[in-house]
Short mmCIF file of C-alpha atoms and ligand atoms in Angstrom, two decimals:
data_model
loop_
_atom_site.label_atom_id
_atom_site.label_comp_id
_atom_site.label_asym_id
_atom_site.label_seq_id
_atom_site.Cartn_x
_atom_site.Cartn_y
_atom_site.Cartn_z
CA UNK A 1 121.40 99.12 69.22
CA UNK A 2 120.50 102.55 71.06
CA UNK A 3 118.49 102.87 74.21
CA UNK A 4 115.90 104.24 72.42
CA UNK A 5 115.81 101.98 69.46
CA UNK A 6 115.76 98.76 71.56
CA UNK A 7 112.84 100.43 74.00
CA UNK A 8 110.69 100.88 70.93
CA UNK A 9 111.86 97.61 68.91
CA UNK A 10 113.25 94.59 71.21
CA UNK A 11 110.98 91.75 71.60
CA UNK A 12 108.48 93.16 69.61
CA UNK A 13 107.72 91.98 65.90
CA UNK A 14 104.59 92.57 63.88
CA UNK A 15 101.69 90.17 64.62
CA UNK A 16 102.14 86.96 62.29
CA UNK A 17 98.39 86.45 61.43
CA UNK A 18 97.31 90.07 60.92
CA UNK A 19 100.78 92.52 60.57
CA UNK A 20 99.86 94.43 63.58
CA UNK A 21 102.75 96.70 64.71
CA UNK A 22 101.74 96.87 68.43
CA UNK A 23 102.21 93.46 69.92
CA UNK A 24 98.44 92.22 70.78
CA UNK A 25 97.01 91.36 74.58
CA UNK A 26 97.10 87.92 74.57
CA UNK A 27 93.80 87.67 77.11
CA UNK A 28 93.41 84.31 76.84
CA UNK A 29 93.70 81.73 79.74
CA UNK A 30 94.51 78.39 77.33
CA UNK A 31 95.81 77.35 74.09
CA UNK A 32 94.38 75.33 71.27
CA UNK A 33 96.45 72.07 71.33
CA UNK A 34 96.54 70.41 67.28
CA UNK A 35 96.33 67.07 68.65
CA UNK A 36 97.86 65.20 71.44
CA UNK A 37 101.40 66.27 72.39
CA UNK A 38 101.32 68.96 69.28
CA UNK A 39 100.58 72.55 70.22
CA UNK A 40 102.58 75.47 69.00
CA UNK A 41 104.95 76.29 71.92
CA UNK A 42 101.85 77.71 74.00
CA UNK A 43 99.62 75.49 76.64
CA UNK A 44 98.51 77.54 79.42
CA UNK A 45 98.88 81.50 79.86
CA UNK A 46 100.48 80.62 83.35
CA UNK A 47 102.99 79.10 81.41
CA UNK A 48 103.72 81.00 78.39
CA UNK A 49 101.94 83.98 77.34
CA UNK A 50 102.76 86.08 74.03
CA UNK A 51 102.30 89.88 75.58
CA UNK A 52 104.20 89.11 78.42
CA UNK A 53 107.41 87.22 76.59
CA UNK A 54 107.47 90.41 74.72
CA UNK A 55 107.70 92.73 77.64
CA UNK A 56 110.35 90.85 79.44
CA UNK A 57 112.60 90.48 75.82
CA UNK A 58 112.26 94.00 75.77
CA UNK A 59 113.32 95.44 79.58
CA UNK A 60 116.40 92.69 79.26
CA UNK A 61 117.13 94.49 75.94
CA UNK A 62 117.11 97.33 77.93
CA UNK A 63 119.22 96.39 81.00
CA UNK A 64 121.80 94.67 79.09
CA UNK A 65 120.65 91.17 79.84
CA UNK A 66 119.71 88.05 78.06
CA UNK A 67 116.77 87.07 80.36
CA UNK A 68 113.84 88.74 81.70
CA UNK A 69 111.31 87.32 84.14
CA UNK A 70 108.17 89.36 84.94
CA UNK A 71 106.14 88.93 87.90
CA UNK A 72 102.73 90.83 88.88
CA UNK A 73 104.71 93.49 91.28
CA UNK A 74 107.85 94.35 92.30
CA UNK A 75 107.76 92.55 96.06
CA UNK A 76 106.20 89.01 94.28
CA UNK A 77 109.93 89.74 92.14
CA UNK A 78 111.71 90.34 95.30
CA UNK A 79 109.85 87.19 96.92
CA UNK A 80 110.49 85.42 94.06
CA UNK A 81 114.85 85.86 94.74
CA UNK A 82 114.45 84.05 97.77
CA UNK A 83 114.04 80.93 95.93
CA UNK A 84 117.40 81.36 95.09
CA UNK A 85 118.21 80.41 98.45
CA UNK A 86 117.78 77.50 101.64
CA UNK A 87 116.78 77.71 104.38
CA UNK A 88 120.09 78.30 107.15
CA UNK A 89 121.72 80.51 104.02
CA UNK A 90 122.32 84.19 104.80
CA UNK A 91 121.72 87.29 103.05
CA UNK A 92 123.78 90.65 103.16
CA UNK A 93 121.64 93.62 102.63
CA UNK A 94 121.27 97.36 102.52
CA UNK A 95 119.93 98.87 105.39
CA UNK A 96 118.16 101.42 103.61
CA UNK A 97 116.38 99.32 101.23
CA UNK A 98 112.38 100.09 100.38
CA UNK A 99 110.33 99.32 103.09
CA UNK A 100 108.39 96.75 101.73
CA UNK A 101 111.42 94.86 100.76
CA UNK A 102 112.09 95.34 104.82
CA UNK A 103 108.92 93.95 105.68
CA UNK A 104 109.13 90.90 103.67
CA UNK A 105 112.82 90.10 104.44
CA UNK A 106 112.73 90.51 107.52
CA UNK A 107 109.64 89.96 109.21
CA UNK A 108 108.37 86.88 106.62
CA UNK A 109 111.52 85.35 105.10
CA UNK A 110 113.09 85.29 108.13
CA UNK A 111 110.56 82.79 109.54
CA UNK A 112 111.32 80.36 106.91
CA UNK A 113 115.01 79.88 107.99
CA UNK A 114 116.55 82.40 106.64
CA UNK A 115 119.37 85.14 108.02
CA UNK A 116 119.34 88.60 106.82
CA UNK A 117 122.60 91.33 108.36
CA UNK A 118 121.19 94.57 107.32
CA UNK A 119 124.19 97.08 106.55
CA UNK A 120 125.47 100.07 105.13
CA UNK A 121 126.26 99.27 102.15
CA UNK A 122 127.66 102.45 100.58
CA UNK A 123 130.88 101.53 102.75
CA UNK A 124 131.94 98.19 101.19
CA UNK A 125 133.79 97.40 104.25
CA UNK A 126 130.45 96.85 105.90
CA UNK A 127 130.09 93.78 103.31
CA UNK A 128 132.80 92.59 103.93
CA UNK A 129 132.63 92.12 107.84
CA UNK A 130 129.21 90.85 107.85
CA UNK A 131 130.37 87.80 105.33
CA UNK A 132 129.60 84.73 107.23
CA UNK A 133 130.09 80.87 106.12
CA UNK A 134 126.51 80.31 105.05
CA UNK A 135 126.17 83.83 103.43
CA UNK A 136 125.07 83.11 99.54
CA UNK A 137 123.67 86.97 98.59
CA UNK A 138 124.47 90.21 98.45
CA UNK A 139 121.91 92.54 98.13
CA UNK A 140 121.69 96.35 97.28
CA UNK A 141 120.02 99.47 96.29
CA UNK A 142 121.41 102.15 94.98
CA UNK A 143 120.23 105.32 94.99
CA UNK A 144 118.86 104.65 98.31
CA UNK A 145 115.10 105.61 98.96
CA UNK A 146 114.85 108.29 100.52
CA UNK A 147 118.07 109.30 101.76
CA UNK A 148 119.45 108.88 97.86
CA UNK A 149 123.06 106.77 99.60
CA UNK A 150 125.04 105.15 96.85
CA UNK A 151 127.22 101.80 96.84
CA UNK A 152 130.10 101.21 94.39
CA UNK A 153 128.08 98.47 92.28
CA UNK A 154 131.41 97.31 90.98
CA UNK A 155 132.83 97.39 94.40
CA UNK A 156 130.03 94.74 95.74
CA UNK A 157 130.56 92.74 91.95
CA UNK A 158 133.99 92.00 92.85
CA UNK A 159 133.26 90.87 96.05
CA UNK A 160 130.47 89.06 95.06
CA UNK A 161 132.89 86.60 92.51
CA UNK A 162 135.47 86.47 94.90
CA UNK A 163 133.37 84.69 97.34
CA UNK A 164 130.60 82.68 95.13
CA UNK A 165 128.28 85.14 96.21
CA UNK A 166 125.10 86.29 93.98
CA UNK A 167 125.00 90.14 93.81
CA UNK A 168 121.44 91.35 93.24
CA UNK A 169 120.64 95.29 92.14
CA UNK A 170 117.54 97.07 92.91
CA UNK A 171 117.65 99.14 89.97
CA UNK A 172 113.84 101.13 90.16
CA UNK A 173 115.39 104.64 91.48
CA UNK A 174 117.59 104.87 88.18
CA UNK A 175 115.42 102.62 85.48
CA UNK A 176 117.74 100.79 82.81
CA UNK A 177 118.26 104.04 81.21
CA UNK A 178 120.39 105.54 83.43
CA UNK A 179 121.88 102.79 85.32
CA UNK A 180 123.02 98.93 83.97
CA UNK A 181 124.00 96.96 87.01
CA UNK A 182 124.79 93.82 84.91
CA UNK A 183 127.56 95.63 82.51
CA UNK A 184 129.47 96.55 85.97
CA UNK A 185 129.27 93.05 87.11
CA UNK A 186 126.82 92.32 88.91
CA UNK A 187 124.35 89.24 88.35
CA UNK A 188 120.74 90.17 88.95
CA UNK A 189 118.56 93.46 88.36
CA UNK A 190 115.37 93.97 90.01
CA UNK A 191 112.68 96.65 88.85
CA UNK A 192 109.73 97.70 90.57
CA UNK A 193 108.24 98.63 86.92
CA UNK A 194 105.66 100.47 89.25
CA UNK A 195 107.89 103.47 88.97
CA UNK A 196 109.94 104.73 86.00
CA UNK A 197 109.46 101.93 84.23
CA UNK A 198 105.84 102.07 83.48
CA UNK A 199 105.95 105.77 84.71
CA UNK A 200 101.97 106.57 84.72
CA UNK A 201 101.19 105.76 87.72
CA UNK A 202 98.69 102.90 86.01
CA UNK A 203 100.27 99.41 86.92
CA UNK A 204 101.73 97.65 89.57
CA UNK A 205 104.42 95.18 88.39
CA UNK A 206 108.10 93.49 89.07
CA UNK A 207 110.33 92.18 86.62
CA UNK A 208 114.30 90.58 87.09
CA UNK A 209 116.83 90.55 84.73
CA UNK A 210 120.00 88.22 84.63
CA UNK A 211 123.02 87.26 82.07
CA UNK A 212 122.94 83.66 84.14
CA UNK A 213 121.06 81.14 82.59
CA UNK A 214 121.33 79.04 86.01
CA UNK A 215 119.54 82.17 87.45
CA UNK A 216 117.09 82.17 84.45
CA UNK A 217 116.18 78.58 84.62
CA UNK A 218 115.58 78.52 88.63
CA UNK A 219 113.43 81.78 88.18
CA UNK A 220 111.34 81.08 85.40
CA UNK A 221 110.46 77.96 87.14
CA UNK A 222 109.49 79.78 90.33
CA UNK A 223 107.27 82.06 88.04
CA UNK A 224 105.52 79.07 86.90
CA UNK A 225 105.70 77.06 89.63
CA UNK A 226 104.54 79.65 92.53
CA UNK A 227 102.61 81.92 89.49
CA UNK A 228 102.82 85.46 90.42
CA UNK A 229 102.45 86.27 86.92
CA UNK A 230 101.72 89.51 85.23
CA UNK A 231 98.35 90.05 83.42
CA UNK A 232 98.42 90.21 79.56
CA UNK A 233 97.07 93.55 80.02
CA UNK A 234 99.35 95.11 82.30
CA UNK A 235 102.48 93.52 80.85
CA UNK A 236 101.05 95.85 77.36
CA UNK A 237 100.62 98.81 79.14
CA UNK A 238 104.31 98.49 80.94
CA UNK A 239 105.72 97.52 76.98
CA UNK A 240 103.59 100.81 75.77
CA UNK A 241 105.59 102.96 78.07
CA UNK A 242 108.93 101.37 77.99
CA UNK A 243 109.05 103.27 74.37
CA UNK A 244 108.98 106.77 75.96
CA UNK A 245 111.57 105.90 78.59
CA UNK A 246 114.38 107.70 77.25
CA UNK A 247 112.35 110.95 76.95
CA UNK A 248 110.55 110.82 79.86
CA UNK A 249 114.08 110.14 81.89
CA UNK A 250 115.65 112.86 80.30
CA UNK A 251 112.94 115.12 81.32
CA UNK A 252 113.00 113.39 85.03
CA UNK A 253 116.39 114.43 84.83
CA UNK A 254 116.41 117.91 83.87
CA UNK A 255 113.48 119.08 86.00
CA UNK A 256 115.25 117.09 89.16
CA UNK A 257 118.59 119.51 88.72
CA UNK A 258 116.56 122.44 88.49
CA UNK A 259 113.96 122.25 91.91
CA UNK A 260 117.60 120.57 93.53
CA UNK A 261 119.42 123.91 92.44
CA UNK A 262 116.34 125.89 93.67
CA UNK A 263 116.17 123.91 97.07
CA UNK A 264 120.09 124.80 97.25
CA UNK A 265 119.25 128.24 97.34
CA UNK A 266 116.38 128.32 99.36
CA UNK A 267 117.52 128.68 103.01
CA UNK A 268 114.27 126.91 104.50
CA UNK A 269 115.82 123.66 102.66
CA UNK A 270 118.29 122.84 105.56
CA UNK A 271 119.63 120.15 103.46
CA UNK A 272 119.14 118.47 100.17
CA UNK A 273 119.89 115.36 98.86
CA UNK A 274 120.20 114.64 95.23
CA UNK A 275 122.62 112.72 93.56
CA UNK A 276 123.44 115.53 90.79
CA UNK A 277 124.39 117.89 93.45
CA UNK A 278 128.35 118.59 93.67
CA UNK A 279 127.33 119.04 97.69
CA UNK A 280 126.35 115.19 97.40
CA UNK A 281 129.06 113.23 99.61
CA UNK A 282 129.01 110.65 96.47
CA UNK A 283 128.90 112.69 93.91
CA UNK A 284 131.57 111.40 91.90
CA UNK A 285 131.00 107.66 92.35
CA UNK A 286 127.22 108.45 91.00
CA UNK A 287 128.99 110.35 87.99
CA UNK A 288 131.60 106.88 87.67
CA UNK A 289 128.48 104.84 87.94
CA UNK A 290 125.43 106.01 86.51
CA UNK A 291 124.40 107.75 83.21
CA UNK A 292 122.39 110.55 84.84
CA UNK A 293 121.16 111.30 88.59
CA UNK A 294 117.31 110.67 88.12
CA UNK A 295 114.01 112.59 89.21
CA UNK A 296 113.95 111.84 93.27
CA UNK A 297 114.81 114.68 95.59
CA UNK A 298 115.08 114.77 99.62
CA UNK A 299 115.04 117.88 101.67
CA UNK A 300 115.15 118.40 105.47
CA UNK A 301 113.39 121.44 106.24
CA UNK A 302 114.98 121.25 109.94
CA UNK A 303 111.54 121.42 111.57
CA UNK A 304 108.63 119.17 111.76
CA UNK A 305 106.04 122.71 110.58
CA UNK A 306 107.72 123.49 107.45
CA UNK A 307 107.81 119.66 106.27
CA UNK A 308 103.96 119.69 107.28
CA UNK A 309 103.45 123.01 105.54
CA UNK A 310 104.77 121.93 101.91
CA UNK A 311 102.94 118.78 102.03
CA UNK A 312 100.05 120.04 102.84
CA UNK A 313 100.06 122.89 100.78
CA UNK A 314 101.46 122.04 97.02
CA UNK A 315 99.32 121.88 94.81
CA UNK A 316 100.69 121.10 91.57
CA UNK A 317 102.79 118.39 93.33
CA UNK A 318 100.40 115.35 94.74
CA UNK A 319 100.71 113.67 98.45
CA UNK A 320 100.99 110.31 98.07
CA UNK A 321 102.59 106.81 98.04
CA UNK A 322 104.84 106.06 95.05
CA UNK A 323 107.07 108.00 92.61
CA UNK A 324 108.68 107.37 89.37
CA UNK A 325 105.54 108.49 87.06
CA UNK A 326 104.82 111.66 84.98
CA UNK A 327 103.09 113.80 87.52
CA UNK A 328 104.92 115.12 90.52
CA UNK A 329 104.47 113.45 93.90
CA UNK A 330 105.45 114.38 97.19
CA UNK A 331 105.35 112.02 100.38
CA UNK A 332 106.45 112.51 104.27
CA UNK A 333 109.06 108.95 104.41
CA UNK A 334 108.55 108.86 108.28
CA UNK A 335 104.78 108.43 108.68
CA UNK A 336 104.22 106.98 104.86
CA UNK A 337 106.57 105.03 102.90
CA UNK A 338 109.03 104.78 105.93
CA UNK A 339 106.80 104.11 108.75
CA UNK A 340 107.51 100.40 109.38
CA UNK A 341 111.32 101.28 110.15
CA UNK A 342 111.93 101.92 113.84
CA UNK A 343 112.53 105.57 114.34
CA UNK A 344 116.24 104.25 115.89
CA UNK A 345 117.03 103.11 112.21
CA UNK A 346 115.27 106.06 110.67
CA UNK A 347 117.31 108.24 112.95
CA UNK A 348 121.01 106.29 111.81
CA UNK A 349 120.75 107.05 108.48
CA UNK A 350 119.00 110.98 108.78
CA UNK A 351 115.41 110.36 107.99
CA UNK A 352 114.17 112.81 110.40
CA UNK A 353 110.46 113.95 110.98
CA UNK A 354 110.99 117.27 108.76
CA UNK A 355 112.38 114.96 105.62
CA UNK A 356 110.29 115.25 102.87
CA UNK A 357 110.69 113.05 99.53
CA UNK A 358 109.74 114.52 96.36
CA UNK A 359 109.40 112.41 92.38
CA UNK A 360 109.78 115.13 90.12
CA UNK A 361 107.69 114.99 87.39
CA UNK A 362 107.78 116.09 83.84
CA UNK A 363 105.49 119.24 83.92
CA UNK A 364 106.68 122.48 82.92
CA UNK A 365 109.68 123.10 85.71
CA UNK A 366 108.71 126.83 86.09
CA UNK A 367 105.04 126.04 87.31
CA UNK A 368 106.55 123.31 89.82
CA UNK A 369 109.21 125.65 91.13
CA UNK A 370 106.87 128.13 91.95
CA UNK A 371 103.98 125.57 93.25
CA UNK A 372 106.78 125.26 95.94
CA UNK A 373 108.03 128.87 96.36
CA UNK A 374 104.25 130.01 96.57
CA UNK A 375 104.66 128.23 99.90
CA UNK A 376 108.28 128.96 101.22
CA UNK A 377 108.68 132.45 100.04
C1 PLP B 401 108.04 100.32 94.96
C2 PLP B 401 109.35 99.68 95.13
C3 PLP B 401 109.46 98.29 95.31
C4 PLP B 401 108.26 97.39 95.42
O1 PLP B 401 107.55 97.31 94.22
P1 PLP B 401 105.95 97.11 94.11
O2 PLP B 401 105.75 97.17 92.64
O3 PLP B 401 105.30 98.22 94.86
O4 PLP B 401 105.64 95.78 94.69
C5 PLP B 401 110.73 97.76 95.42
N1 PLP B 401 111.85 98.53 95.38
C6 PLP B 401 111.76 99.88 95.22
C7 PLP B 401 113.01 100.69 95.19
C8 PLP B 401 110.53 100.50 95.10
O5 PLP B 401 110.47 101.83 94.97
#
């Protein structure tokens, strides 16, 4: 099936007590049982739960995979990988991953035995020297937030099955629609469906999808068995926007090029970094490697004033935390989203004081592009 057609249609099937079309909340904590050791496949909503099955059928659909396992944000799905792993194994990672995923990695997991080398992973020869005995994962994300850095996802795949390792995609920057980590090899997507996922700014949520039925099985027993389960609720309202994902991507998409092409031209935008851009170093691997360049946008205005200026000053465009939903957000990465990296590892990979991240919306382009020349001239 199409994108489109499995985002409105996989997992779901009308109610089989009333017909419903819309898959029903499931707020309920426990099951009737028929009598002892009889029940109907449903015991306890930590368990098994009807709303959220149908979610997670529907984003593997989506992502080309054959299991999905939701948890109640991204990080608890990010926590939840660990399990994968002992402690004494090591873990190969991007440098530039979200900061959160920093945080927990590497000043949580760590404590519990584990060994993280943090690299640059858009050259694969980085991955390659920091392979140790012990090391079991490889871990990327591509685009990289903020600076928007790709790595050859087939490139770490083959690596991965050469040396037994487990390659694991965070996937939220591009959502299933534009990018499918799994069909170029590797074994585990994550999504934040925070962002483009759910994409109104509404719910927090996580969700991993895998091919592996090892994987699958060792997961879904983690869910369970630690239980940072979705809410029936949330895991409706994530299903409920997963049908306008196409659309709203497209739209992403096509409002992205255009405030990238303006930025080009505007010569208080020292440098900007999108994907779609022919000026973007990996412009042709994202072409090879993803199905469209997505809605996030990084600029270095080349002084501190100017990056205060915008953010301050937009007004169609929102400060704030986040990205990936329908209105248009702008943040400051070194004092916000970025601020637990040391400014020596902000500095490495160019996230400099006057960077400024922006999630492009889907609003009319022409009133966004001139929320932001109102203020640069
Ligand atoms: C937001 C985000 C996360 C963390 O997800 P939460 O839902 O906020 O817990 C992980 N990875 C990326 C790329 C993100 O943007």
């Amino acid at each position: 099936m199409g994108f489109s057609t499995d985002a409105i249609h996989a997992g779901q099937e009308p109610d089989l007590k009333t017909g419903a079309v819309i898959t029903p909340i499931y707020q309920t904590s426990t099951y009737a049982q028929e009598e002892l050791g009889k029940h109907k496949g449903y015991e306890y909503a930590r368990t098994q739960n009807l709303t959220r099955e149908s979610l997670e059928k529907n984003i593997a659909a989506l992502e080309k995979g054959k299991y999905g396992i939701a948890f109640s944000s991204g990080l608890a799905a990010t926590n939840a990988l660990m399990s994968l792993v002992k402690s004494g194994d090591h873990i190969i990672i991007s440098n530039n991953v979200y900061g959160g995923t920093y945080r927990l990695y590497e000043l949580v997991m760590k404590d519990f035995g584990l060994d993280y080398s943090w690299v640059d992973t858009s050259n694969l020869k980085n991955i390659d020297n920091a392979i140790k005995p012990n090391t079991k994962i490889v871990y990327v994300e591509t685009p990289t937030n903020p600076m928007l850095t790709i790595t050859d996802l087939i490139g770490v795949s083959e690596i991965c099955k050469k040396n037994k390792f487990i390659s694991i995609v965070d996937n939220t920057f591009m959502s299933p629609y534009f990018q499918n980590p799994l069909e170029l090899g590797c074994d585990i997507v994550l999504h934040s469906t925070t962002k483009y996922i759910n994409g109104h700014s509404d719910v927090v949520g996580g969700i991993v999808v895998t091919k592996s039925e090892k994987i699958h099985e060792r997961l879904r027993y983690i869910q369970n068995a630690a239980g940072a389960i979705p809410g029936p609720f949330d895991c409706w309202l994530i299903l409920r926007a997963t049908k306008t994902l196409a659309v709203r991507m497209d739209r992403h998409e096509k409002n992205a090029n255009k405030l990238a092409e303006y930025f080009e031209k505007n010569n208080k935008a020292k440098k900007v970094f999108y994907p779609g851009l022919k000026s973007h170093p990996q412009h042709e691997l994202a072409k090879k490697q993803m199905r469209g360049f997505g809605g996030m946008i990084s600029v270095d205005f080349g002084d501190i004033k100017t990056a205060k200026k915008v953010v301050n000053n937009v007004k169609i465009f929102t400060l704030a935390e986040s990205l990936g939903g329908v209105e248009s957000l702008v943040c400051h990465p070194a004092s916000m989203t970025h601020a637990s990296v040391p400014k020596a590892e902000r500095d490495k990979m160019g996230l400099t004081e006057s960077l400024v991240r922006f999630s492009v919306g889907i609003e009319d382009i022409e009133d966004l592009i001139k929320d932001i020349d109102n203020i640069l001239g």
